[in-house]
mmCIF file of C-alpha atoms in Angstrom:
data_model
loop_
_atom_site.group_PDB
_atom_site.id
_atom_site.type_symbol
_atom_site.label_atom_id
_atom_site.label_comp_id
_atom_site.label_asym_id
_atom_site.label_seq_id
_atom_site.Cartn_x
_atom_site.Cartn_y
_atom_site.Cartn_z
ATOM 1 C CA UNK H 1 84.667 86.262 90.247
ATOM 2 C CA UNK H 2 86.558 88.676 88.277
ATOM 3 C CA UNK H 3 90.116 87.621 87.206
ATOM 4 C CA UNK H 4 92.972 89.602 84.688
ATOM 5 C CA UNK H 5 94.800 88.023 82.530
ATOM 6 C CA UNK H 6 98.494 88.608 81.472
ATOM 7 C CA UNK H 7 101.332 86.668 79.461
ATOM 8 C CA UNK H 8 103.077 85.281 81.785
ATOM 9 C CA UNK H 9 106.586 86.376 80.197
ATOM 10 C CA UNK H 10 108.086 88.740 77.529
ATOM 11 C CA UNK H 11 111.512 89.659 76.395
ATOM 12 C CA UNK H 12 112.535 92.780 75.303
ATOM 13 C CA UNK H 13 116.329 93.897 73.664
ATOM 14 C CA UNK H 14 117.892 96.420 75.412
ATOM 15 C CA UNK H 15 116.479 100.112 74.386
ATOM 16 C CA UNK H 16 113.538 99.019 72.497
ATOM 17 C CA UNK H 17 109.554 99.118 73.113
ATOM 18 C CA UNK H 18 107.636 96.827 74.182
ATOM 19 C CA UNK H 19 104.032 96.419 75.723
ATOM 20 C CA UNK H 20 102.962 94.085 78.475
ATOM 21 C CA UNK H 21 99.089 93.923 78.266
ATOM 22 C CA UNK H 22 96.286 92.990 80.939
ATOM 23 C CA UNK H 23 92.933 91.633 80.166
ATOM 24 C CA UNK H 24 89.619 91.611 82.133
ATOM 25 C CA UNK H 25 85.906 92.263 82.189
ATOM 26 C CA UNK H 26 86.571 94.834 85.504
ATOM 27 C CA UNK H 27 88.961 96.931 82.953
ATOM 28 C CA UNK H 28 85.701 98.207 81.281
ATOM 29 C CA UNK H 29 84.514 99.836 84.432
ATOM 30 C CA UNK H 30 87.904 100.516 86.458
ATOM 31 C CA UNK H 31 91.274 101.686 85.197
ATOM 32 C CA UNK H 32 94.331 99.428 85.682
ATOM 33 C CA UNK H 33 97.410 100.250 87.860
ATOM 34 C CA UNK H 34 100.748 98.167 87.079
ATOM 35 C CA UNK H 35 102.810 97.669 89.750
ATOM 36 C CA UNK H 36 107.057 96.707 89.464
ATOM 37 C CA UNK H 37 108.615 94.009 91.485
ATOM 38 C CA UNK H 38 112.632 92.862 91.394
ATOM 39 C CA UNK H 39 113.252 89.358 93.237
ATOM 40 C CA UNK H 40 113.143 89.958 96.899
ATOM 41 C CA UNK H 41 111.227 93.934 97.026
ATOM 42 C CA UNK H 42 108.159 94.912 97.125
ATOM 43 C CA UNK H 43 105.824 96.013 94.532
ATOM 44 C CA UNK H 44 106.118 99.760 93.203
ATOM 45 C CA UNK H 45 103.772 101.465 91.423
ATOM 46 C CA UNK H 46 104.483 102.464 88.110
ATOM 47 C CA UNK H 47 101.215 103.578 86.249
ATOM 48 C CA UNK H 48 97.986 104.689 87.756
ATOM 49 C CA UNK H 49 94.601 105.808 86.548
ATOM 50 C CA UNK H 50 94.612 106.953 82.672
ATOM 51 C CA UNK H 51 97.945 107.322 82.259
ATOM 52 C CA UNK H 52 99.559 108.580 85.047
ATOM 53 C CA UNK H 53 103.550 108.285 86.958
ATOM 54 C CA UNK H 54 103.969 108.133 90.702
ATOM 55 C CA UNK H 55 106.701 110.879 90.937
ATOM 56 C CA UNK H 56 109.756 109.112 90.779
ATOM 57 C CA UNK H 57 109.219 106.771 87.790
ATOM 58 C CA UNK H 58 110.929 107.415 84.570
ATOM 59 C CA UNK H 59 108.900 108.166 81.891
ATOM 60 C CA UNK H 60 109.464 105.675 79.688
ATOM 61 C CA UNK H 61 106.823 103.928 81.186
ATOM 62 C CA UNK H 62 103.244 104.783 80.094
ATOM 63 C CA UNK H 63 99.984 102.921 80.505
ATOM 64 C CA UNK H 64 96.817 103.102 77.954
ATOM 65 C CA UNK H 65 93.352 101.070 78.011
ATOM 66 C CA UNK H 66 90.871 100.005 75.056
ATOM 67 C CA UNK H 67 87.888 97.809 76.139
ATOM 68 C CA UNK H 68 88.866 94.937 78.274
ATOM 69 C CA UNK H 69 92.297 95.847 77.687
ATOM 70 C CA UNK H 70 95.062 97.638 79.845
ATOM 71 C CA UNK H 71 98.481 97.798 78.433
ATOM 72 C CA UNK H 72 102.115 98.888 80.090
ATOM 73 C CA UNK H 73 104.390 100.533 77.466
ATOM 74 C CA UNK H 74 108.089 100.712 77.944
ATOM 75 C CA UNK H 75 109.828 102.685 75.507
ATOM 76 C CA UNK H 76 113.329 102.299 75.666
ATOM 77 C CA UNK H 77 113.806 99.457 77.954
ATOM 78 C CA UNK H 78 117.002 99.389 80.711
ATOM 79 C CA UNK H 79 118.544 96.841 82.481
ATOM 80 C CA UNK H 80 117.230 97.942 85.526
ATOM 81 C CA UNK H 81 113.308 96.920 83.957
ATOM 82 C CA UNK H 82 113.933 93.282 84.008
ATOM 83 C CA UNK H 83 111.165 92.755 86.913
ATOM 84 C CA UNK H 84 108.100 91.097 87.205
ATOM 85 C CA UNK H 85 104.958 93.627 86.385
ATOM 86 C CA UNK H 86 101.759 93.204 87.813
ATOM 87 C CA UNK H 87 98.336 94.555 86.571
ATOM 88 C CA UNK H 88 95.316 94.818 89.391
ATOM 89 C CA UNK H 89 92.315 97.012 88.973
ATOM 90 C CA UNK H 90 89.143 97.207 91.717
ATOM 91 C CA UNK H 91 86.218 95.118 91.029
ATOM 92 C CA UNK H 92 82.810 95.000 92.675
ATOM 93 C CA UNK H 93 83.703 92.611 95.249
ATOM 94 C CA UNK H 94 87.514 94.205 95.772
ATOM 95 C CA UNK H 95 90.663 93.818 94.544
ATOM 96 C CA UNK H 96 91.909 91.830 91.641
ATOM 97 C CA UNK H 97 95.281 91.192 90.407
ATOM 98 C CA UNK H 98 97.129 89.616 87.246
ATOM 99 C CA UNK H 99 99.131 86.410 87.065
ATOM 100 C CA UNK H 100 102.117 89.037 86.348
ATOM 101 C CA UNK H 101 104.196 89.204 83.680
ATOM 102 C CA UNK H 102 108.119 88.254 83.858
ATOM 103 C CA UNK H 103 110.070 91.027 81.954
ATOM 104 C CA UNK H 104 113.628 89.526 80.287
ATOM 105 C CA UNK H 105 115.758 92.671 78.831
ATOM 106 C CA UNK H 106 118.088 90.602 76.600
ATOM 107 C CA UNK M 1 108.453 110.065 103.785
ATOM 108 C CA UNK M 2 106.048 107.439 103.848
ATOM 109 C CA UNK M 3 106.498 104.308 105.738
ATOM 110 C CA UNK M 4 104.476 101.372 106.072
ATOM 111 C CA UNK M 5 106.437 98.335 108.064
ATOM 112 C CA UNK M 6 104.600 94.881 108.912
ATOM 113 C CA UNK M 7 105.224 92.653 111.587
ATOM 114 C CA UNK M 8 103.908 90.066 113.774
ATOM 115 C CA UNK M 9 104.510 87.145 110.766
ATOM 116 C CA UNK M 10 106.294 83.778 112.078
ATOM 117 C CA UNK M 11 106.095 80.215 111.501
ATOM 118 C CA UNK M 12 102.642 79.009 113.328
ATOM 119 C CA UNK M 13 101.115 75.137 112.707
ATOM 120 C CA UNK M 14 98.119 74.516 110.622
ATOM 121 C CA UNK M 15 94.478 75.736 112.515
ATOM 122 C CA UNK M 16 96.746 77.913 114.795
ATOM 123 C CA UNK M 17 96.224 82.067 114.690
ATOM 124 C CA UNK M 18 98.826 85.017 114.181
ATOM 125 C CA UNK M 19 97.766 88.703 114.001
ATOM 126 C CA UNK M 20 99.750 90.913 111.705
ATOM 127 C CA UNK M 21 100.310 94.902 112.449
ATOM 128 C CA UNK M 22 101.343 97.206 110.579
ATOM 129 C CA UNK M 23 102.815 100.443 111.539
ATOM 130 C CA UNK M 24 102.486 103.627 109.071
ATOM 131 C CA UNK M 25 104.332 107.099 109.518
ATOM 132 C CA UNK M 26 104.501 110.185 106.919
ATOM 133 C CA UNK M 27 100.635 110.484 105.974
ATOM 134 C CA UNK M 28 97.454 110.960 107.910
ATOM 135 C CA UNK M 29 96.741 107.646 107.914
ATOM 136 C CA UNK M 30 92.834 108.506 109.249
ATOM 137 C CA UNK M 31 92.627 109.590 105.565
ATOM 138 C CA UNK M 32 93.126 106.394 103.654
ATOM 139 C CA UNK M 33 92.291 103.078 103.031
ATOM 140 C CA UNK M 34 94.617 99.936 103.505
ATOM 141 C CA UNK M 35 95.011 97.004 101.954
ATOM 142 C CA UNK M 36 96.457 94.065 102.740
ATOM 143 C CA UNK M 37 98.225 91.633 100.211
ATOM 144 C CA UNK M 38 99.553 88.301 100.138
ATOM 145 C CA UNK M 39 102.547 86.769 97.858
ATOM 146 C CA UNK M 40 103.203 82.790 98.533
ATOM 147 C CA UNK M 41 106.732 81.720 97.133
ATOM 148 C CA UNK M 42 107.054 81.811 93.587
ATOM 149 C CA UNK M 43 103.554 82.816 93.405
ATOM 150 C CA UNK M 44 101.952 86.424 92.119
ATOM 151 C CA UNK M 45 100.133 88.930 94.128
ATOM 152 C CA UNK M 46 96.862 88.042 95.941
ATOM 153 C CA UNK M 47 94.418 90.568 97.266
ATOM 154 C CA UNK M 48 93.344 89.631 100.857
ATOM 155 C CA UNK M 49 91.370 92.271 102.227
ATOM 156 C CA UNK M 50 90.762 96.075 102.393
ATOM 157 C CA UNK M 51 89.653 98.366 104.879
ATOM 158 C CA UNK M 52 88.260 102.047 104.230
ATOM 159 C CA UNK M 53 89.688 105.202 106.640
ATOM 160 C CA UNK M 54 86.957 105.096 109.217
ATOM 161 C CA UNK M 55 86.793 101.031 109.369
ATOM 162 C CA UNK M 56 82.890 101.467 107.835
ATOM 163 C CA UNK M 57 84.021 99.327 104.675
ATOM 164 C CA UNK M 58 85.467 96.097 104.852
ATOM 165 C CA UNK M 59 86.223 93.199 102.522
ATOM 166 C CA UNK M 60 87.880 90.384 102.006
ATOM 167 C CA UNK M 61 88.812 87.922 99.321
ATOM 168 C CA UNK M 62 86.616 84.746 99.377
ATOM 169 C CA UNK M 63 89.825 82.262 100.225
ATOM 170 C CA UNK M 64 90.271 84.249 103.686
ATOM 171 C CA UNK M 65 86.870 85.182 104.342
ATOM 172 C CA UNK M 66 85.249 83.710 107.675
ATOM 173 C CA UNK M 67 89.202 83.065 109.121
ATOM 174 C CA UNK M 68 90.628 86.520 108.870
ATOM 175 C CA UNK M 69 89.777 89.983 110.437
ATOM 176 C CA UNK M 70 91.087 93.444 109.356
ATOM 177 C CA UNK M 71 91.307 96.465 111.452
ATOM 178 C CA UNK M 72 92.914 99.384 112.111
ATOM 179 C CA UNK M 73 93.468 102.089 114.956
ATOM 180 C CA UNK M 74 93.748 105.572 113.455
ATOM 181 C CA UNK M 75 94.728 107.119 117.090
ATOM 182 C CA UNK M 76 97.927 104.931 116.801
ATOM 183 C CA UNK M 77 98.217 104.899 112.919
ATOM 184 C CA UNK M 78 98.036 101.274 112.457
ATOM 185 C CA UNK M 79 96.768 98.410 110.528
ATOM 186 C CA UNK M 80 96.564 95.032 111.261
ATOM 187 C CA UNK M 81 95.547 91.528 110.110
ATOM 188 C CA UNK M 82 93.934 89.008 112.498
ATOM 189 C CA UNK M 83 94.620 85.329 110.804
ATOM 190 C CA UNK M 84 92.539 82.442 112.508
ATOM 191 C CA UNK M 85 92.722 78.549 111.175
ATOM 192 C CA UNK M 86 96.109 78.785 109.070
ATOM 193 C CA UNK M 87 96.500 76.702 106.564
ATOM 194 C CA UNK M 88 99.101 75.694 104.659
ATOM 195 C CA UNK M 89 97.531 77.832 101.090
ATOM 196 C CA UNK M 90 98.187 80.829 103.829
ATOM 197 C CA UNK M 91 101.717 80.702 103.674
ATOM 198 C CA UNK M 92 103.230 84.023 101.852
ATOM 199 C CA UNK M 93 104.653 87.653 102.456
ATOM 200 C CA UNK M 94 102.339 89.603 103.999
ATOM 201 C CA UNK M 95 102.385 93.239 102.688
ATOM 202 C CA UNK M 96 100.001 96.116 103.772
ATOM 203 C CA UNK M 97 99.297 98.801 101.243
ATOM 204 C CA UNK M 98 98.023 102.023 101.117
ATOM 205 C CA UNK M 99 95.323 102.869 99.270
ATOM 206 C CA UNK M 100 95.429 106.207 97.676
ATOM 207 C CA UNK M 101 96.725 107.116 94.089
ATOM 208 C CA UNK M 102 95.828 103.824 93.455
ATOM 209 C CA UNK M 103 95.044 100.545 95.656
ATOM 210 C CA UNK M 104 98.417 100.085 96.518
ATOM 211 C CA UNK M 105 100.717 103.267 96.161
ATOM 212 C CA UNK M 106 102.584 102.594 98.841
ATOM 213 C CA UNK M 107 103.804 99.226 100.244
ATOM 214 C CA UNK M 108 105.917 98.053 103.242
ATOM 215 C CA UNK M 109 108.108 95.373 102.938
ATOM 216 C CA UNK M 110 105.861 92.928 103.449
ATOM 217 C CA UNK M 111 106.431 89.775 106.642
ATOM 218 C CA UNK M 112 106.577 86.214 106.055
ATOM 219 C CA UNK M 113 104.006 83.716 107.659
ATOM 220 C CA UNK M 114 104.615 80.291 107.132
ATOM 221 C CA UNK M 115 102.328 77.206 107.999
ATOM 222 C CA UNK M 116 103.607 74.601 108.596
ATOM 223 C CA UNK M 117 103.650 71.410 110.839
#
């Protein structure tokens, strides 16, 4: 089966960039959506289809895709982004998620 | 305002059965599909199964296939999870998630089911 790949952490200083990326074969056929979760809540989305913002989310966030890859951009990272972000996309068989990545704004 | 709340999780032995519902409110939830997703402790999100808006399409992921059932009941806008022989891997949040702007734009917050002995 499908699966999507992910570093499982990255650290970021306050108010800079950084990317959190998401590999897998079903990224060539299906866009990626990255999802947000803080201990003890449930998932949000942040980033949908090409590039796209539930209404709501700040938009420093920003999502882009080449080949296999997906990749979540943060420009200008907060306190309030330390979180763990999850990639998933649709596959042929159903849904597949990534081994999510733990965000540390230092 | 759209709402999505599970229940129905517990603590339930290994090989017993618990059904999961989930109520939704602030959509037309005969429009959508749902998803249900799993999270054990510690662990990362796990796809469990999905259901399209007229219950035609179903599917589930391969570790609950054969032990759970999904359906839904548009005429009372609700979703639920039918979980036969529990085992201990089973054990995690619960969250139902609606399928629209992507698989899971909206989520509830998700009820715990523990197996244990």
């Amino acid at each position: 089966s499908s699966e999507l790949t992910q570093d499982p952490a990255v650290s970021v200083a306050l108010g800079q960039t950084v990317r959190i990326t998401c590999q897998g074969d079903s990224l060539r056929s299906y866009y990626a959506s990255w999802y947000q979760q803080k201990p003890g809540q449930a998932p949000v989305l942040v980033i949908y289809g090409k590039n796209n913002r539930p209404s709501g989310i700040p938009d420093r966030f920003s999502g882009s895709s080449s080949g296999n890859t997906a990749s979540l951009t943060i420009t200008g990272a907060q306190a309030e982004d330390e979180a763990d972000y999850y990639c998933n996309s649709r596959d042929s068989s159903g849904i597949i998620f990534g081994g999510g990545t733990k965000l540390t704004v230092l | 305002e759209v709402q999505l709340v599970e229940s129905g999780g517990g603590l339930v032995k290994p090989g017993g059965s618990l059904r999961l519902s989930c109520a939704a409110s602030g959509f037309t939830f005969s429009s959508y599909s749902m998803n249900w997703v799993r999270q054990a402790p510690g662990k990362g999100l796990e796809w469990v199964s999905s259901i399209s808006s007229s219950s035609s399409y179903i599917y589930y992921a391969d570790s609950v296939k054969g032990r759970f059932t999904i359906s839904r009941d548009n005429a009372k806008n609700s979703l639920y999870l039918q979980m036969n022989s529990l085992r201990a891997e089973d054990t995690a949040v619960y969250y139902c998630a609606r399928d629209g702007l992507a698989t899971g734009d909206y989520w509830g917050q998700g009820t715990l089911v523990t197996v244990s002995s």
